[in-house]
Amino acid sequence: MSLLDVRDLSVVFQRRGERPFTAVDKVSFTVEPGQTVGLVGESGCGKSVTSLAIMGLLPKRGNKVTGEVLFEGTDLLKLRPDDMRDRRGREISMIFQDPLSSLNPVIPIGIQVAEVLERHQGRDRKQALRESRELLDAVGIPDPQRRLTEYPHQISGGMRQRALIAIALACKPRLLIADEPTTALDVTIQAQILTLLKQLVDETGTALVMITHDLGVVAGLCDTVNVLYGGKVVERERRHELFAHARHPYTHGLLNSVPRLDSPRGERLHAIRGSVADNIPWVEGCAFAPRCDNVVDACLEGPPPLEPTATGGDLRCNNPVSEEVAVR
Amino acid sequence: MSDPTTQAGTPAPRSGDDKPRPGMSERSIGVLGDRKKARLDELARASAADRGGVSLVRDAARRLRRNPVAIIGAAIVGLFVLVAIFAPLIAPHDPVQRFDELTKNLTVDTIPGASGEFPLGSDPLGRDFLSRMIYGARQTLFVGVLATLIGLALGVLIGAIAGAFGGWVDVVLMRLTDVMLALPSLLLAITLVAMASRSSQWTVIFAVAIVSVPIFARLLRGSMLAQRESDHVLAARALGVKERNIVLRHMLPNSLTAVIVQATLTFAVAILDAAALSFLGLGDPDINRAEWGLMLGVDGQRYFEVRPELAYYPALAIIVVALGFTLLGEAMREAIDPKNRR
Ligand SMILES: Nc1ncnc2c1ncn2[C@@H]1O[C@H](COP(=O)(O)OP(=O)(O)OP(=O)(O)O)[C@@H](O)[C@H]1O
Ligand code: SF4
Ligand SMILES: [Mg+2]
């Protein structure tokens, strides 16, 4: 049994007087225990909404979530709010993009770590603070004793994200969802945080869902990669397959727009034409069609199905990039 | 935003074989003797206590100290509070005693002016005007503080309930405050005082408090609702924090600063309103009580032609003190604004 099995997850936002908007459209993917899975795609493709739906953190009103989110066989979407609350932070944790605003500004860092331990592990304050110091130390925060009493605005961005990681992993959850955890950080700090995350999930056996728009992040981290476009999974591959020969024109475009050390001199980077705003609705055809170089007639006659590939992945495309072209 | 010193201190990530270690100091001073280690730990703890305590409040306080407007406001407020507290020590005379040397010179159109023993002269009843002014600070502080505190307590209660529960509770409470806000504050106070069977300083305090309730309630509710949508509340939810603690540990404390600043501003309004009520004759009927609004309204008005100082001094005192609280409040509002945080 997979640790997390997301089946046909859809999120439709419906505001009064507005047309319903499908932000996540029948997304399915699985995460095995200890595995690292990437969710990749441009801004607005539904990555954050997917993760919030899994966590049960979408606003109570104004949206409709359908499908199944099986966590060790239990459908999280059907749990009572109290039961789900008991699991959050203990079995499934999440870290967000902006480390400063994710921390409570009026509570010292150490207390914020300690409170999770008190909440889920029934520790008393003294014991929790001791463990909190060890946790801060384990995520590489120098002088953790001092940090216990410092407030979020007093420490650097990189350290705040480390503190958030410590908080998220305090109860040794089986699954960690990281929503663009490095986007708000300096490039040098980004690499450190990613290395730290990888090291910690490896040590603790925590499975990781890595949400990012940056294929560079995926390259060093993920076992499997799900590429999202317009709320749907368009390609799923194991990491090496994906980087070796991405078949979907969108993935292909993403890869070609990343600079590579081994590309021939003088070769130009290719940006994908247009922007996400150029989508067409999936019911009409392939949402990527207006930006696609490979578009064929079938692409405008309805949504292409997600079909298994020879390499063990899945692909949603009528006219994929051929293998020879894909290998650069 | 980021602090360069701490940034530089962030170490490179440790490799996998580097198991968690108990404390930084243990590795870096492994060659030292135990006594030296203990001494170092002690120093580290001391510096932690030193630096660690710089809370948001202290951070704001530091910015306040650099702001001349805040300093002027604080100086006025500080002086006023000191005078109020130490009135019995500062005042040269008993504020209610009628002095023969003053009363014997009182006529329909003369009130004795400054003389050696009575620096501001007499009031219409032959009492020492300076001492009454000094005791007036006390009465004004008393009325202002109580009115503000009562308004704050009720307002915070209503605002917190509305912000925490939302839904129909919020709707009902906010309609209620809408009604209160729609009434002109002084008019509401006048009505309240008129409704009370006999006026006393308590009707004034309560009237002024009631007027400030909707302001506090609205302010707190608004900032609690904003907090509800904030990232750290979402992050707390992602950790399974219970709703009660989301309200008490996240939403409420992060909303209070705005309310506290408002309290300073409300204090200014409170003493102005209280003075206005006294001026209109709706204040405390006790003729012995020295109160600036009363002094201005009754004596100042009646004897303005005879001795205008009787109006000038209380009016000036009210204006300066209200200004002091307003300056301080505005400076505080600026200081706690996160946009100004380093
Ligand atoms: N509460 C909401 N109400 C209505 N629409 C929403 C809401 N939240 C998100 N959306 C919409 O859902 C779509 C997907 O948003 P989402 O935040 O998941 O994007 P994302 O892939 O995380 O992008 P980014 O890289 O910018 O974080 C967007 O078009 C967004 O406008
Ligand atoms: S289905 Fe058609 S339009 Fe869509 S990506 Fe494939 S080729 Fe391009
Ligand atoms: Mg997002």
XYZ file of C-alpha atoms and ligand atoms in Angstrom:
710
model
C 0.000 0.000 0.000
C 1.265 3.419 -0.885
C 1.809 5.932 1.878
C -0.196 8.523 0.003
C -2.530 7.678 -2.837
C -4.232 10.671 -4.379
C -7.036 9.611 -6.704
C -8.891 11.895 -9.078
C -8.491 14.851 -6.780
C -10.392 17.876 -8.079
C -10.809 21.302 -6.560
C -13.389 23.643 -8.027
C -13.562 27.194 -6.758
C -17.052 28.575 -6.880
C -17.781 32.120 -5.879
C -21.268 33.476 -6.031
C -21.889 35.227 -9.332
C -18.721 33.859 -10.886
C -18.067 30.951 -13.193
C -16.721 27.904 -11.376
C -12.971 27.568 -11.753
C -11.328 24.161 -11.745
C -7.919 24.708 -10.159
C -7.116 20.999 -9.770
C -8.574 18.601 -12.304
C -8.666 14.883 -11.493
C -5.086 14.715 -10.287
C -3.812 11.292 -9.262
C -0.408 10.370 -7.948
C 1.130 8.164 -5.303
C 3.923 8.529 -2.799
C 5.659 5.462 -1.403
C 7.096 5.467 2.136
C 10.375 7.349 2.248
C 10.095 8.445 -1.365
C 10.558 11.972 -2.658
C 8.002 13.023 -5.237
C 8.015 16.261 -7.172
C 5.021 18.337 -8.256
C 6.286 20.682 -10.924
C 4.657 23.364 -13.006
C 4.294 27.028 -13.725
C 2.700 29.504 -11.376
C -1.046 28.987 -11.156
C -1.081 25.375 -12.332
C -2.620 24.230 -9.053
C 0.348 23.009 -7.015
C -0.500 24.829 -3.816
C -4.195 24.098 -4.091
C -3.391 20.397 -4.472
C -1.265 20.402 -1.343
C -3.803 22.382 0.674
C -6.544 19.998 -0.411
C -4.477 17.031 0.756
C -3.927 18.748 4.108
C -7.590 19.704 4.405
C -6.593 23.349 4.688
C -8.642 24.915 1.929
C -11.139 27.540 3.099
C -14.377 26.059 4.387
C -16.469 27.934 1.865
C -16.192 28.720 -1.806
C -14.704 25.485 -3.058
C -15.595 21.888 -3.714
C -13.088 19.088 -3.279
C -13.777 15.691 -4.835
C -11.795 12.492 -5.227
C -9.857 10.540 -2.639
C -6.738 11.244 -0.618
C -5.748 7.881 0.834
C -3.137 8.158 3.558
C -2.140 4.632 4.568
C -5.508 3.555 3.260
C -7.602 6.146 5.119
C -9.389 8.752 3.044
C -8.343 12.049 4.608
C -11.152 13.896 2.871
C -13.693 11.863 4.827
C -12.098 12.300 8.260
C -13.822 14.367 10.933
C -12.124 17.769 11.290
C -10.856 16.840 14.763
C -9.285 13.618 13.535
C -7.618 15.409 10.673
C -6.327 18.069 13.059
C -4.721 15.393 15.216
C -2.880 14.037 12.206
C -1.620 17.333 10.911
C 1.799 18.092 12.309
C 2.100 14.557 13.644
C 1.677 12.302 10.600
C 1.672 14.848 7.793
C 3.480 18.165 7.973
C 3.819 21.015 5.588
C 6.249 23.851 5.084
C 5.434 26.944 3.118
C 7.159 29.316 0.797
C 7.664 32.347 3.006
C 9.543 31.442 6.182
C 9.031 34.805 7.881
C 5.293 34.999 7.557
C 4.857 31.321 8.411
C 6.168 31.867 11.923
C 4.136 33.525 14.640
C 5.809 36.921 15.105
C 5.057 37.234 18.812
C 6.344 33.871 20.015
C 10.041 32.963 20.370
C 11.320 30.316 17.965
C 12.074 27.775 20.676
C 8.566 27.970 22.092
C 7.088 27.501 18.641
C 8.998 24.254 18.240
C 8.145 23.195 21.769
C 4.433 23.811 21.293
C 4.209 21.224 18.524
C 5.783 18.650 20.813
C 3.404 19.581 23.604
C 0.450 19.386 21.238
C 1.166 16.020 19.668
C 3.551 14.195 21.980
C 2.193 15.314 25.318
C 5.544 16.653 26.457
C 5.708 19.123 29.315
C 7.237 22.525 28.614
C 10.635 21.719 30.085
C 11.097 18.478 28.199
C 9.707 20.066 25.032
C 12.182 22.929 25.247
C 15.067 20.524 25.678
C 13.990 18.584 22.609
C 13.357 21.808 20.763
C 16.974 22.795 21.319
C 18.152 19.474 19.943
C 15.888 19.862 16.925
C 17.178 23.345 16.170
C 20.669 21.975 16.450
C 19.848 19.103 14.115
C 18.680 21.473 11.390
C 22.004 23.285 11.624
C 20.965 26.401 13.504
C 24.050 27.681 15.308
C 23.781 28.417 19.011
C 20.344 26.814 19.430
C 20.189 27.705 23.120
C 20.135 31.373 22.198
C 17.564 30.877 19.436
C 15.128 29.419 21.917
C 14.374 32.891 23.158
C 14.745 34.810 19.903
C 11.848 36.020 17.817
C 11.393 35.222 14.113
C 12.278 38.719 12.926
C 15.617 38.505 14.698
C 17.037 35.664 12.643
C 17.932 35.400 8.971
C 15.676 34.012 6.260
C 17.673 30.820 5.872
C 17.572 30.206 9.581
C 13.839 30.817 9.705
C 13.298 28.163 7.054
C 15.521 25.821 9.076
C 13.379 26.533 12.122
C 10.252 25.755 10.121
C 11.767 22.495 8.996
C 12.543 21.684 12.627
C 8.926 22.432 13.538
C 7.538 20.386 10.667
C 9.739 17.390 11.442
C 9.499 17.647 15.243
C 7.007 14.802 15.523
C 8.731 12.678 12.876
C 5.803 12.693 10.428
C 5.638 10.056 7.712
C 4.941 12.641 5.048
C 6.238 16.151 4.560
C 4.790 18.445 1.930
C 7.130 21.289 1.041
C 5.485 24.030 -1.021
C 8.302 25.920 -2.752
C 10.366 25.940 0.440
C 13.299 27.768 -1.116
C 11.682 30.269 -3.460
C 11.900 33.132 -0.975
C 15.571 32.518 -0.184
C 18.905 33.588 -1.651
C 20.380 31.164 -4.159
C 23.223 30.086 -1.897
C 20.859 29.477 0.992
C 18.486 27.573 -1.312
C 21.079 24.888 -1.942
C 21.787 24.544 1.780
C 18.122 24.167 2.631
C 17.584 21.559 -0.076
C 20.591 19.567 1.081
C 19.333 19.752 4.631
C 15.848 18.609 3.643
C 17.256 15.694 1.699
C 19.517 14.689 4.556
C 16.698 14.857 7.106
C 14.138 12.916 5.095
C 16.768 10.297 4.367
C 17.657 10.018 8.054
C 14.093 9.853 9.321
C 12.528 7.935 6.444
C 9.984 10.690 5.919
C 8.386 10.784 2.493
C 8.576 14.167 0.810
C 6.309 15.852 -1.678
C 8.382 18.607 -3.200
C 6.381 21.361 -4.844
C 8.346 23.636 -7.105
C 8.414 25.457 -10.401
C 12.137 24.920 -10.583
C 13.361 21.807 -12.366
C 16.772 22.385 -10.847
C 15.283 21.625 -7.430
C 13.740 18.439 -8.761
C 16.958 17.314 -10.403
C 18.833 16.802 -7.185
C 16.023 15.562 -5.019
C 13.051 13.723 -6.452
C 12.577 10.047 -7.239
C 9.474 10.650 -9.303
C 8.256 13.837 -10.910
C 4.674 14.833 -11.696
C 4.420 17.675 -14.168
C 1.231 19.683 -13.805
C -0.291 21.911 -16.418
C -3.577 23.754 -16.011
C -4.589 21.639 -13.040
C -3.885 18.281 -14.670
C -0.936 15.915 -14.561
C 0.521 15.976 -18.070
C 3.582 13.808 -17.531
C 4.860 11.551 -14.807
C 8.279 9.933 -14.925
C 11.056 8.744 -12.749
C 13.588 11.516 -12.427
C 16.292 10.034 -14.664
C 13.832 9.162 -17.415
C 12.401 12.640 -17.277
C 15.712 14.393 -17.584
C 16.970 11.973 -20.192
C 13.939 12.126 -22.454
C 10.959 14.178 -21.512
C 8.167 13.348 -23.948
C 5.595 16.019 -23.224
C 6.174 19.225 -25.192
C 5.607 21.283 -22.039
C 8.149 19.342 -19.973
C 10.470 19.413 -22.913
C 10.136 23.174 -23.093
C 10.761 23.500 -19.372
C 13.939 21.462 -19.628
C 15.156 23.430 -22.617
C 14.642 26.691 -20.787
C 17.032 25.607 -18.020
C 20.686 26.424 -18.770
C 22.881 23.330 -18.828
C 26.611 23.017 -18.461
C 26.864 20.292 -21.072
C 24.950 22.048 -23.826
C 26.945 22.841 -26.978
C 28.486 26.293 -27.149
C 26.366 28.923 -28.788
C 23.159 26.983 -28.399
C 20.326 29.259 -27.372
C 17.974 28.726 -24.501
C 14.408 28.157 -25.562
C 11.691 29.806 -23.581
C 8.202 28.370 -23.913
C 6.016 30.625 -26.011
C 3.225 32.598 -24.416
C 2.135 32.272 -20.818
C -0.238 30.297 -18.652
C -2.863 32.881 -19.458
C -3.054 31.398 -22.979
C -4.618 28.163 -21.729
C -7.724 26.766 -23.302
C -10.115 24.820 -21.051
C -9.338 21.082 -20.935
C -12.834 20.173 -22.147
C -12.091 21.878 -25.450
C -8.811 20.126 -26.036
C -5.259 20.157 -24.716
C -4.820 23.186 -22.463
C -1.250 23.570 -23.710
C -2.253 23.661 -27.410
C -1.962 27.451 -27.875
C 1.678 27.298 -26.817
C 2.617 23.935 -28.297
C 4.951 23.417 -31.264
C 3.683 19.879 -31.838
C -0.011 20.661 -31.930
C -2.104 18.436 -34.221
C -5.803 18.444 -35.084
C -6.690 15.909 -32.408
C -5.410 18.354 -29.771
C -8.431 20.583 -30.245
C -11.017 17.824 -30.238
C -11.087 17.072 -26.553
C -8.723 16.427 -23.662
C -5.954 13.955 -24.459
C -5.996 10.978 -22.061
C -3.228 10.190 -19.576
C -1.641 7.013 -20.892
C 1.141 4.768 -19.609
C 4.466 4.997 -21.412
C 6.996 2.307 -22.245
C 9.330 3.675 -19.564
C 6.803 3.143 -16.775
C 5.514 6.704 -16.572
C 2.370 8.381 -17.789
C 1.879 10.896 -20.548
C -0.991 13.091 -21.650
C -0.190 14.063 -25.220
C -1.371 13.335 -28.761
C 1.938 14.102 -30.416
C 4.770 13.719 -27.934
C 8.315 14.807 -28.609
C 10.028 11.864 -30.230
C 12.723 10.084 -28.267
C 15.520 11.088 -30.640
C 14.712 14.785 -30.370
C 14.155 14.564 -26.656
C 17.716 13.461 -25.970
C 19.738 16.586 -26.370
C 14.902 42.125 6.418
C 17.634 39.611 7.030
C 20.230 40.257 9.616
C 23.671 40.133 8.066
C 25.430 38.953 11.183
C 23.230 35.940 11.689
C 23.174 35.238 7.976
C 26.922 34.984 7.917
C 26.746 32.622 10.862
C 24.659 30.071 8.976
C 26.926 27.087 8.505
C 27.162 24.949 5.419
C 24.832 21.977 5.682
C 26.340 19.110 7.529
C 26.978 15.879 5.765
C 25.014 12.784 6.616
C 27.619 11.175 8.862
C 27.688 14.178 11.155
C 25.215 13.023 13.796
C 23.307 15.553 15.876
C 25.497 16.922 18.599
C 24.381 18.221 21.964
C 25.740 21.755 21.827
C 27.906 23.972 19.688
C 30.231 24.799 22.514
C 31.073 21.194 23.225
C 32.793 20.707 19.897
C 34.440 24.075 19.575
C 35.972 24.106 23.044
C 36.710 20.448 23.458
C 40.281 21.150 24.557
C 39.340 23.389 27.442
C 39.019 22.261 31.009
C 35.639 21.717 32.615
C 35.750 24.909 34.624
C 36.455 27.018 31.564
C 33.662 25.235 29.713
C 31.233 26.002 32.477
C 32.328 29.604 32.458
C 31.838 29.848 28.691
C 28.385 28.289 28.907
C 27.492 30.810 31.552
C 28.646 33.664 29.334
C 26.703 32.260 26.400
C 23.580 32.032 28.491
C 24.044 35.587 29.689
C 24.395 36.880 26.163
C 21.415 34.803 25.103
C 19.329 36.387 27.800
C 20.699 39.723 26.709
C 19.947 39.407 23.028
C 17.121 36.948 23.130
C 14.736 39.228 24.909
C 14.569 41.810 22.139
C 10.926 41.256 21.475
C 8.792 43.080 18.973
C 7.769 45.414 21.731
C 11.340 46.289 22.596
C 12.146 46.622 18.952
C 9.323 49.134 18.609
C 10.427 50.897 21.781
C 13.876 51.361 20.311
C 12.413 52.996 17.238
C 10.216 55.170 19.436
C 13.217 56.521 21.283
C 14.685 57.810 18.024
C 11.529 59.665 17.054
C 11.399 63.287 18.275
C 7.602 63.369 18.025
C 7.417 60.383 20.331
C 9.824 62.011 22.747
C 7.797 65.229 22.928
C 4.593 63.234 23.385
C 6.149 61.016 26.010
C 7.583 64.038 27.852
C 4.176 65.703 28.058
C 2.473 62.488 29.108
C 5.220 61.703 31.620
C 5.084 65.162 33.184
C 1.303 65.038 33.359
C 1.315 61.624 35.034
C 3.983 62.706 37.524
C 2.064 65.854 38.440
C -1.107 63.808 38.830
C 0.509 61.200 41.051
C 2.487 63.589 43.213
C -0.145 66.330 43.348
C -0.232 66.410 47.159
C 3.537 66.939 47.266
C 3.672 69.543 44.518
C 0.597 71.605 45.275
C 1.414 74.499 47.612
C -2.032 74.451 49.238
C -5.070 72.348 49.948
C -7.217 72.623 46.791
C -10.520 72.876 48.663
C -9.501 75.273 51.409
C -10.860 78.825 51.145
C -8.297 81.330 52.245
C -9.371 84.394 54.168
C -6.756 86.587 52.515
C -8.339 85.621 49.170
C -12.032 85.679 50.089
C -11.796 89.101 51.687
C -10.769 90.562 48.322
C -13.462 88.773 46.319
C -16.127 91.038 44.874
C -18.568 90.760 41.995
C -15.996 92.027 39.522
C -12.640 91.294 41.137
C -10.906 88.014 41.740
C -7.443 88.337 43.277
C -4.612 87.672 40.816
C -1.137 86.307 41.384
C 0.553 87.046 44.637
C 3.598 85.573 46.336
C 1.773 82.851 48.187
C -0.742 82.124 45.426
C 1.203 82.106 42.120
C -1.888 81.832 39.940
C -4.148 83.784 42.210
C -7.552 82.819 43.472
C -10.538 81.021 42.049
C -14.050 82.500 42.440
C -14.418 80.894 45.853
C -11.135 82.062 47.286
C -9.232 78.810 46.773
C -5.669 78.530 45.453
C -5.977 78.275 41.661
C -2.539 76.674 41.138
C -3.249 73.888 43.619
C -6.592 73.273 41.938
C -4.887 73.064 38.554
C -2.406 70.518 39.942
C -5.098 68.407 41.549
C -7.042 68.766 38.318
C -4.341 66.699 36.587
C -5.083 63.946 39.033
C -8.798 64.004 38.385
C -8.258 64.159 34.623
C -5.879 61.208 34.703
C -8.322 59.250 36.817
C -11.240 59.890 34.476
C -9.154 59.295 31.348
C -7.546 56.083 32.549
C -10.746 54.559 33.836
C -12.801 55.547 30.822
C -10.134 54.179 28.487
C -9.707 50.958 30.439
C -13.434 50.261 30.610
C -13.820 51.055 26.913
C -10.801 48.924 26.103
C -11.999 45.948 28.133
C -15.504 45.948 26.672
C -14.284 46.701 23.170
C -11.643 43.984 23.244
C -14.180 41.492 24.546
C -16.695 42.266 21.809
C -14.061 42.492 19.078
C -12.363 39.266 20.133
C -15.619 37.342 20.217
C -16.663 38.694 16.828
C -13.249 37.989 15.315
C -12.898 34.540 16.856
C -16.341 33.183 16.036
C -17.165 35.023 12.845
C -20.457 34.058 11.215
C -23.703 35.377 12.677
C -22.086 36.260 16.021
C -19.831 38.614 14.128
C -22.717 40.039 12.118
C -24.845 40.747 15.189
C -22.023 42.306 17.200
C -20.856 44.445 14.331
C -24.351 45.768 13.609
C -24.466 46.727 17.274
C -21.221 48.646 17.040
C -22.400 50.222 13.785
C -25.315 51.695 15.654
C -23.024 52.959 18.383
C -20.630 54.421 15.853
C -23.424 56.146 13.978
C -24.300 58.247 17.023
C -22.080 61.276 17.503
C -19.892 60.385 20.445
C -20.524 63.459 22.535
C -24.264 63.270 21.923
C -24.303 59.643 23.066
C -22.392 60.606 26.176
C -24.767 63.489 26.869
C -27.743 61.154 26.497
C -26.192 58.645 28.867
C -25.390 61.260 31.448
C -28.875 62.723 31.108
C -30.393 59.254 31.513
C -28.561 58.602 34.755
C -30.727 59.876 37.581
C -28.005 62.120 38.943
C -24.704 62.916 37.351
C -21.450 62.069 39.060
C -17.939 61.533 37.842
C -18.922 57.907 37.202
C -21.568 58.786 34.671
C -18.941 60.822 32.848
C -16.425 57.972 32.959
C -18.972 55.452 31.790
C -20.326 57.701 29.052
C -16.861 58.321 27.652
C -16.016 54.605 27.924
C -19.131 53.524 26.045
C -18.312 55.860 23.220
C -14.905 54.253 22.743
C -16.171 50.667 22.880
C -17.195 50.381 19.210
C -13.872 51.805 18.069
C -11.881 49.222 20.009
C -14.240 46.437 19.001
C -14.048 47.259 15.293
C -10.304 47.652 15.356
C -9.646 44.372 17.118
C -12.172 42.442 15.076
C -10.725 43.791 11.832
C -7.197 42.878 12.690
C -8.243 39.457 14.021
C -9.981 38.698 10.758
C -6.857 39.758 8.881
C -4.817 37.489 11.143
C -7.166 34.612 10.395
C -6.087 34.799 6.751
C -2.413 35.177 7.582
C 0.289 32.725 6.626
C 1.259 31.919 10.174
C -2.291 30.948 11.031
C -2.368 28.681 7.978
C 0.996 27.254 9.046
C -0.361 26.707 12.553
C -3.367 24.892 11.116
C -0.967 22.731 9.123
C 0.549 21.720 12.469
C -2.798 20.727 13.903
C -2.945 23.592 16.400
C -6.366 23.637 18.026
C -8.813 26.393 17.129
C -8.757 27.761 20.669
C -4.991 28.225 20.526
C -5.155 29.686 17.039
C -7.334 32.401 18.513
C -5.456 32.842 21.792
C -1.851 32.360 20.669
C -1.949 33.593 17.091
C -4.859 35.859 16.263
C -5.320 37.745 19.516
C -1.730 38.604 20.479
C -0.912 39.687 16.945
C -3.909 41.995 16.924
C -3.418 43.654 20.288
C -0.693 46.124 19.383
C -3.053 48.133 17.213
C -5.550 48.265 20.044
C -2.968 49.413 22.558
C -1.933 52.241 20.292
C -5.564 53.154 19.877
C -5.893 53.258 23.662
C -3.339 56.073 23.786
C -5.323 58.020 21.222
C -8.588 57.219 22.968
C -7.161 58.645 26.155
C -6.834 62.010 24.448
C -10.416 61.827 23.230
C -11.578 60.682 26.670
C -10.193 63.681 28.500
C -11.559 66.017 25.836
C -15.002 64.416 26.054
C -14.934 64.417 29.827
C -13.957 68.073 29.789
C -16.713 68.818 27.299
C -19.298 67.098 29.472
C -18.149 69.055 32.499
C -18.139 72.205 30.414
C -21.766 71.553 29.468
C -22.643 71.162 33.105
C -23.119 67.417 32.894
C -20.038 66.617 34.922
C -19.532 65.975 38.575
C -21.729 68.318 40.640
C -19.277 68.307 43.538
C -17.986 71.880 43.682
C -14.974 70.838 45.682
C -13.614 68.498 43.024
C -10.905 70.137 40.992
C -11.380 69.134 37.391
C -10.113 70.993 34.333
C -13.301 70.667 32.299
C -15.377 71.838 35.240
C -13.015 74.709 35.967
C -13.126 75.791 32.362
C -16.853 75.292 31.971
C -18.190 76.789 35.152
C -15.726 79.300 36.570
C -13.896 80.060 33.361
C -17.076 80.796 31.507
C -18.841 82.707 34.198
C -15.913 84.910 35.189
C -14.225 85.201 31.809
C -14.608 88.980 31.782
C -13.348 89.292 35.300
C -10.342 86.970 35.091
C -9.833 85.209 31.758
C -6.943 83.161 33.218
C -9.579 81.050 34.924
C -10.479 79.790 31.440
C -7.058 79.968 29.781
C -5.143 77.692 32.113
C -7.539 74.743 32.232
C -8.125 75.012 28.479
C -4.409 75.073 27.804
C -3.810 72.131 30.137
C -6.484 70.053 28.419
C -5.156 70.859 24.966
C -1.516 70.171 25.817
C -2.233 66.867 27.544
C -4.553 65.687 24.774
C -1.893 66.695 22.262
C 0.754 64.794 24.213
C -1.272 61.593 24.153
C -2.073 62.038 20.472
C 1.566 62.591 19.520
C 2.645 59.570 21.520
C -0.134 57.428 20.078
C 0.630 58.386 16.505
C 4.331 57.769 17.022
C 3.543 54.364 18.535
C 1.340 53.518 15.606
C 4.221 54.304 13.317
C 6.707 52.355 15.404
C 4.759 49.112 15.473
C 4.013 49.233 11.773
C 5.766 46.128 10.404
C 6.786 48.121 7.343
C 9.173 50.080 9.534
C 10.750 47.016 11.032
C 14.369 46.562 10.116
N -9.176 30.642 -2.693
C -9.188 30.659 -4.042
N -10.274 31.079 -4.718
C -10.288 31.102 -6.062
N -9.281 30.714 -6.827
C -8.162 30.283 -6.229
C -8.046 30.237 -4.807
N -6.817 29.775 -4.482
C -6.194 29.537 -5.662
N -6.987 29.835 -6.706
C -6.652 29.687 -8.115
O -6.252 28.368 -8.354
C -5.188 28.348 -9.296
C -4.066 27.517 -8.784
O -3.462 28.194 -7.716
P -2.214 27.620 -6.929
O -1.999 28.523 -5.782
O -2.404 26.194 -6.641
O -1.050 27.799 -7.966
P 0.448 27.319 -7.792
O 0.673 26.256 -8.787
O 0.722 27.003 -6.387
O 1.220 28.600 -8.266
P 2.451 29.345 -7.579
O 3.683 28.787 -8.220
O 2.221 30.761 -7.982
O 2.379 29.134 -6.120
C -4.796 29.782 -9.570
O -5.279 30.137 -10.839
C -5.484 30.559 -8.497
O -5.926 31.780 -9.002
S -1.704 17.100 -26.729
Fe -1.251 18.258 -28.541
S -1.251 20.358 -27.848
Fe -1.175 19.096 -26.055
S 0.950 18.951 -25.613
Fe 0.494 17.184 -26.834
S 0.853 17.861 -28.882
Fe 0.831 19.685 -27.700
Mg 1.839 27.968 -4.834
